[in-house]
Coordinates of C-alpha atoms in Angstrom, one line a residue:
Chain C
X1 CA 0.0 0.0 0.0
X2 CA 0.7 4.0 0.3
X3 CA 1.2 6.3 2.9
X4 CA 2.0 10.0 2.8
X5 CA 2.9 12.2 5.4
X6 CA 2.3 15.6 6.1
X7 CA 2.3 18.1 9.0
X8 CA -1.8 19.2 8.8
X9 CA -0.8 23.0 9.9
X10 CA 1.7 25.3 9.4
X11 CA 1.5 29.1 10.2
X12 CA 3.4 32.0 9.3
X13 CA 4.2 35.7 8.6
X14 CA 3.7 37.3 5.4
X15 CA 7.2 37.7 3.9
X16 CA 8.7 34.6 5.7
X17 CA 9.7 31.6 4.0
X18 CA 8.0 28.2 5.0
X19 CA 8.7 24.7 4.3
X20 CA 6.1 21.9 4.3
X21 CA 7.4 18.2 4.5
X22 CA 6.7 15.2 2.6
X23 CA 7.6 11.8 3.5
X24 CA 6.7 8.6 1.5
X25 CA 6.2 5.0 1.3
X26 CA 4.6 3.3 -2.0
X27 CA 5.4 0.7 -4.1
X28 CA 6.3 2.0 -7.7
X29 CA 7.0 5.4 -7.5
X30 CA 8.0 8.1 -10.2
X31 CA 7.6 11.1 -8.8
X32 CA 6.3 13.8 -6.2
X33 CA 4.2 16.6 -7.2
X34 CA 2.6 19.6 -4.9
X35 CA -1.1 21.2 -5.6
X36 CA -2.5 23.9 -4.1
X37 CA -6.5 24.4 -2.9
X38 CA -8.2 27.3 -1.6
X39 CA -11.5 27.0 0.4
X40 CA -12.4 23.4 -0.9
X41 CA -12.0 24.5 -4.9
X42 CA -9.9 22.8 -7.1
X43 CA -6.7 21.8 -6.7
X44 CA -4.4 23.3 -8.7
X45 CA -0.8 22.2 -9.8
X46 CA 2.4 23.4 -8.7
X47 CA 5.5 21.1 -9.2
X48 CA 6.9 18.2 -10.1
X49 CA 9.9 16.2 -9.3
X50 CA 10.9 13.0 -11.0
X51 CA 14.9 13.1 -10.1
X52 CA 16.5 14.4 -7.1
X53 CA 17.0 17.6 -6.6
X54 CA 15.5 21.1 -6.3
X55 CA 13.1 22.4 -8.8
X56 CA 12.2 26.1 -8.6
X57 CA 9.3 28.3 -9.8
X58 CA 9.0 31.5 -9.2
X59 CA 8.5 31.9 -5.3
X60 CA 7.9 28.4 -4.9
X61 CA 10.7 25.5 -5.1
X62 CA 10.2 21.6 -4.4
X63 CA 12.7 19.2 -3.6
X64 CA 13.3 15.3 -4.0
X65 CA 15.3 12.6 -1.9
X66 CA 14.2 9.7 -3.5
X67 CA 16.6 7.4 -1.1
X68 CA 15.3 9.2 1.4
X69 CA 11.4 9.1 0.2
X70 CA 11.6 12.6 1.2
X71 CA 10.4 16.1 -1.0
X72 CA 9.8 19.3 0.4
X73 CA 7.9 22.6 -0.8
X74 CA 9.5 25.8 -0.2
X75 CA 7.5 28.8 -0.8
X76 CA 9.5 32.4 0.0
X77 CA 7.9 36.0 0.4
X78 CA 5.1 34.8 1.4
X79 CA 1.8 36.6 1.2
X80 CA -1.6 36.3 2.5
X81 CA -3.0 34.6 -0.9
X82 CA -0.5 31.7 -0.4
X83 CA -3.5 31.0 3.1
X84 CA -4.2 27.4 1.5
X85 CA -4.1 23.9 1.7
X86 CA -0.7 22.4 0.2
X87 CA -0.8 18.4 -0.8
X88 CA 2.2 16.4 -1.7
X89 CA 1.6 13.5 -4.5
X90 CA 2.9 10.5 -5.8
X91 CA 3.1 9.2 -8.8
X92 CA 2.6 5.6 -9.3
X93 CA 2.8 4.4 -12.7
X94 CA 4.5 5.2 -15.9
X95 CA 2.9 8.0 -18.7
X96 CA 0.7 10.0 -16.5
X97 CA -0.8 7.2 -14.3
X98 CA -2.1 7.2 -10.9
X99 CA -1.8 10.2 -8.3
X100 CA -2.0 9.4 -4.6
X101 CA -2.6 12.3 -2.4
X102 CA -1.0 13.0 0.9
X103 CA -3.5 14.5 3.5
X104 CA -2.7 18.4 3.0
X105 CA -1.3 20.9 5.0
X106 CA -3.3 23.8 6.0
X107 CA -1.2 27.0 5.5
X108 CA -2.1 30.0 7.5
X109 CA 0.1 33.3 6.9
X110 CA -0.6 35.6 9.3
X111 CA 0.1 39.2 8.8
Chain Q
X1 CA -9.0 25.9 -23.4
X2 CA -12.3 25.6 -21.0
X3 CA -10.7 23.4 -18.5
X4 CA -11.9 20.3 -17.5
X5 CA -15.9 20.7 -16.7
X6 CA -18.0 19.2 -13.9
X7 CA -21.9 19.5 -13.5
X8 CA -23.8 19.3 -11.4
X9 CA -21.7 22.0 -9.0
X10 CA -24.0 21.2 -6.2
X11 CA -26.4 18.4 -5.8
X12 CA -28.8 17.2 -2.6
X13 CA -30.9 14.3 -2.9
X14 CA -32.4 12.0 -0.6
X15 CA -31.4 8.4 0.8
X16 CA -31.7 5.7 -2.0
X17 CA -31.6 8.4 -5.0
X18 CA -29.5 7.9 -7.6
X19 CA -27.2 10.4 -8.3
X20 CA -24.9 10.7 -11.6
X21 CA -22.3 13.0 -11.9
X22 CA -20.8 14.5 -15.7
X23 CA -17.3 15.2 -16.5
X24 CA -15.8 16.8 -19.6
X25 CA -12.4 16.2 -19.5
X26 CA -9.4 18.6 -21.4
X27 CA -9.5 17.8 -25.0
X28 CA -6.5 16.3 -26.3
X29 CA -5.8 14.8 -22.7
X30 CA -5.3 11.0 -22.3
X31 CA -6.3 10.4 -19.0
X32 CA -9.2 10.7 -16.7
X33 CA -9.7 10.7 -12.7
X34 CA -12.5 10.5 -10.5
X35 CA -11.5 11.9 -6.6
X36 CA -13.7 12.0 -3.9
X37 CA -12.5 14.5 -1.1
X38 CA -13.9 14.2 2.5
X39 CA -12.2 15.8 6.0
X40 CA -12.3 12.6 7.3
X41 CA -10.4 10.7 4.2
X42 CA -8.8 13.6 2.3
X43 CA -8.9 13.4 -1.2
X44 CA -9.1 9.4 -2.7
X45 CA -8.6 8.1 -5.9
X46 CA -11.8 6.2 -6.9
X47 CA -11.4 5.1 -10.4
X48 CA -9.2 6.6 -13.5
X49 CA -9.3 5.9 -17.1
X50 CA -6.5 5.5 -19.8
X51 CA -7.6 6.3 -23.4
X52 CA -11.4 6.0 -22.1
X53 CA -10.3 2.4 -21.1
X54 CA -10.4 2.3 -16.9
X55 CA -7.1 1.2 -15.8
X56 CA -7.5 1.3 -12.1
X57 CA -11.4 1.0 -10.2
X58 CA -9.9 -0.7 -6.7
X59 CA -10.6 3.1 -4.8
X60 CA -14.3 2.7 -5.6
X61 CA -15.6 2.0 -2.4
X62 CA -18.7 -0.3 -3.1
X63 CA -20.8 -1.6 -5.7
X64 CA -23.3 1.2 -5.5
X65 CA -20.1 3.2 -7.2
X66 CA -19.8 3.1 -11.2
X67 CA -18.0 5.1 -13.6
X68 CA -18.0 5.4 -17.1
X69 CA -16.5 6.8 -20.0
X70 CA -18.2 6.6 -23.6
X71 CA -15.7 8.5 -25.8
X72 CA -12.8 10.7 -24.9
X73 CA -14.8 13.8 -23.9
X74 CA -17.0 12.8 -21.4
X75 CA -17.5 10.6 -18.1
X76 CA -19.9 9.4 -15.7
X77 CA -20.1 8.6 -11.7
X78 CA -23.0 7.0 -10.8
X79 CA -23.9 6.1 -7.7
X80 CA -27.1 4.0 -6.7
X81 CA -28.4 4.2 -4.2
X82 CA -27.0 7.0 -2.4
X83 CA -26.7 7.2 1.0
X84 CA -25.5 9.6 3.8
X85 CA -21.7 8.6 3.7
X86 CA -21.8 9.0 0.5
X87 CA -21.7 12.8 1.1
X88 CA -18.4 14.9 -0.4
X89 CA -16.7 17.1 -2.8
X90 CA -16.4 14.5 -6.1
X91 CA -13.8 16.4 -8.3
X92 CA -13.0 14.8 -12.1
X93 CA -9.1 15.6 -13.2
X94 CA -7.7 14.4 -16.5
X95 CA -3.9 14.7 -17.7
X96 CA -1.8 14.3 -21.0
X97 CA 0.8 11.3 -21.4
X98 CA 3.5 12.0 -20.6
X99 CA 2.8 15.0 -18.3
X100 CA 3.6 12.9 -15.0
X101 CA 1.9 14.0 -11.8
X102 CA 0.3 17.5 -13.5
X103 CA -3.4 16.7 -13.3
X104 CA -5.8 19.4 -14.2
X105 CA -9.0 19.3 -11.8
X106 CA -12.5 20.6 -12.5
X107 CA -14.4 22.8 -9.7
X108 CA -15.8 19.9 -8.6
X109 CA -19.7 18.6 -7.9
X110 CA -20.6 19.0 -3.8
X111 CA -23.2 16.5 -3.3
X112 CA -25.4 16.1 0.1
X113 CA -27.4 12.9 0.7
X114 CA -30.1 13.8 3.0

């Protein structure tokens, strides 16, 4: 089976920098991905890493240990539009196949 | 592009009702997913569909749940009969080959079961 794990709150300041953790266990995995949802709409997409490494977009980065079954989100200069729920993703399957959500992480940033 | 399209947006019915959900998926994109999101269970993977072919139905939780897809730009979730639990935020993604882990998701279909 799967398991994801996320922390389910993080708070901060607007203009800090916060990191939300994502630790894995799955058989099959390509990659990790990050969405975004505000207020129960849809999810939208972020990132996506399928090697180690950093990826970086804009304010946002992600980050993959795949020894480690560890990825990370970093978003910087945070503002209060980035108040949102964050899931991490994996990836099972080859050519776009099956997405496993973690359970989200509720992001308050405070002003 | 419209984006992927969901009706109904809201739905309340009764105990034993059937209810079917629609999807229009991205045209052009290879792949459809039906999610159901809940506090309780977050958001789970119930069925998804490769070239209107399903690939993958072991998330649909009973029986009462079935899912179709007819040609590549449009799907169904049906469930009969509903019942109380049944109760969440159904959203429909789809994604292009190739494009791992980027799933575009439709605003979703809120149902109550009364």
């Amino acid at each position: 089976g799967q398991s994801l794990e996320q922390p389910s709150e993080v708070t901060a300041v607007e203009g800090a920098i916060v990191q939300i953790n994502c630790t894995y266990q799955t058989s099959g995995f390509y990659g990790l991905s990050w969405y975004q949802q505000h207020d129960g709409g849809a999810p939208t997409f972020l990132s996506y890493n399928g090697l180690d490494g950093l990826e970086e977009t804009g304010r946002f980065s992600s980050f993959l240990s795949r020894s480690d079954s560890y990825g990370y989100l970093l978003l910087q200069e945070l503002q209060m539009k980035d108040s949102a729920s964050y899931f991490c993703a994996v990836t099972e399957g080859n050519q776009g196949g099956k997405l496993i959500f973690g359970q989200g992480t509720e992001l308050s940033v405070k002003p | 592009d419209a984006g992927v399209i969901q009706s109904p947006r809201h739905e309340v019915t009764e105990m034993g009702q059937e209810v079917t959900l629609r999807c229009k998926p991205i045209s052009g994109h290879d792949y459809l997913f039906w999610y159901r999101q809940t506090m309780m269970r977050g958001l789970e993977l119930l069925i998804y569909f490769n070239n209107n072919v399903p690939i993958d139905d072991s998330g649909m939780p009973e029986d009462r749940f079935s899912a179709k897809m007819p040609n590549a730009s449009f799907s169904t979730l049906k469930i009969q009969p509903s019942e109380p639990r049944d109760s969440a935020v159904y959203f429909c993604a789809s994604s292009l080959r190739g494009r791992l882990g980027e799933l575009f998701f439709g605003e979703g279909s809120r149902l109550t079961v009364l």
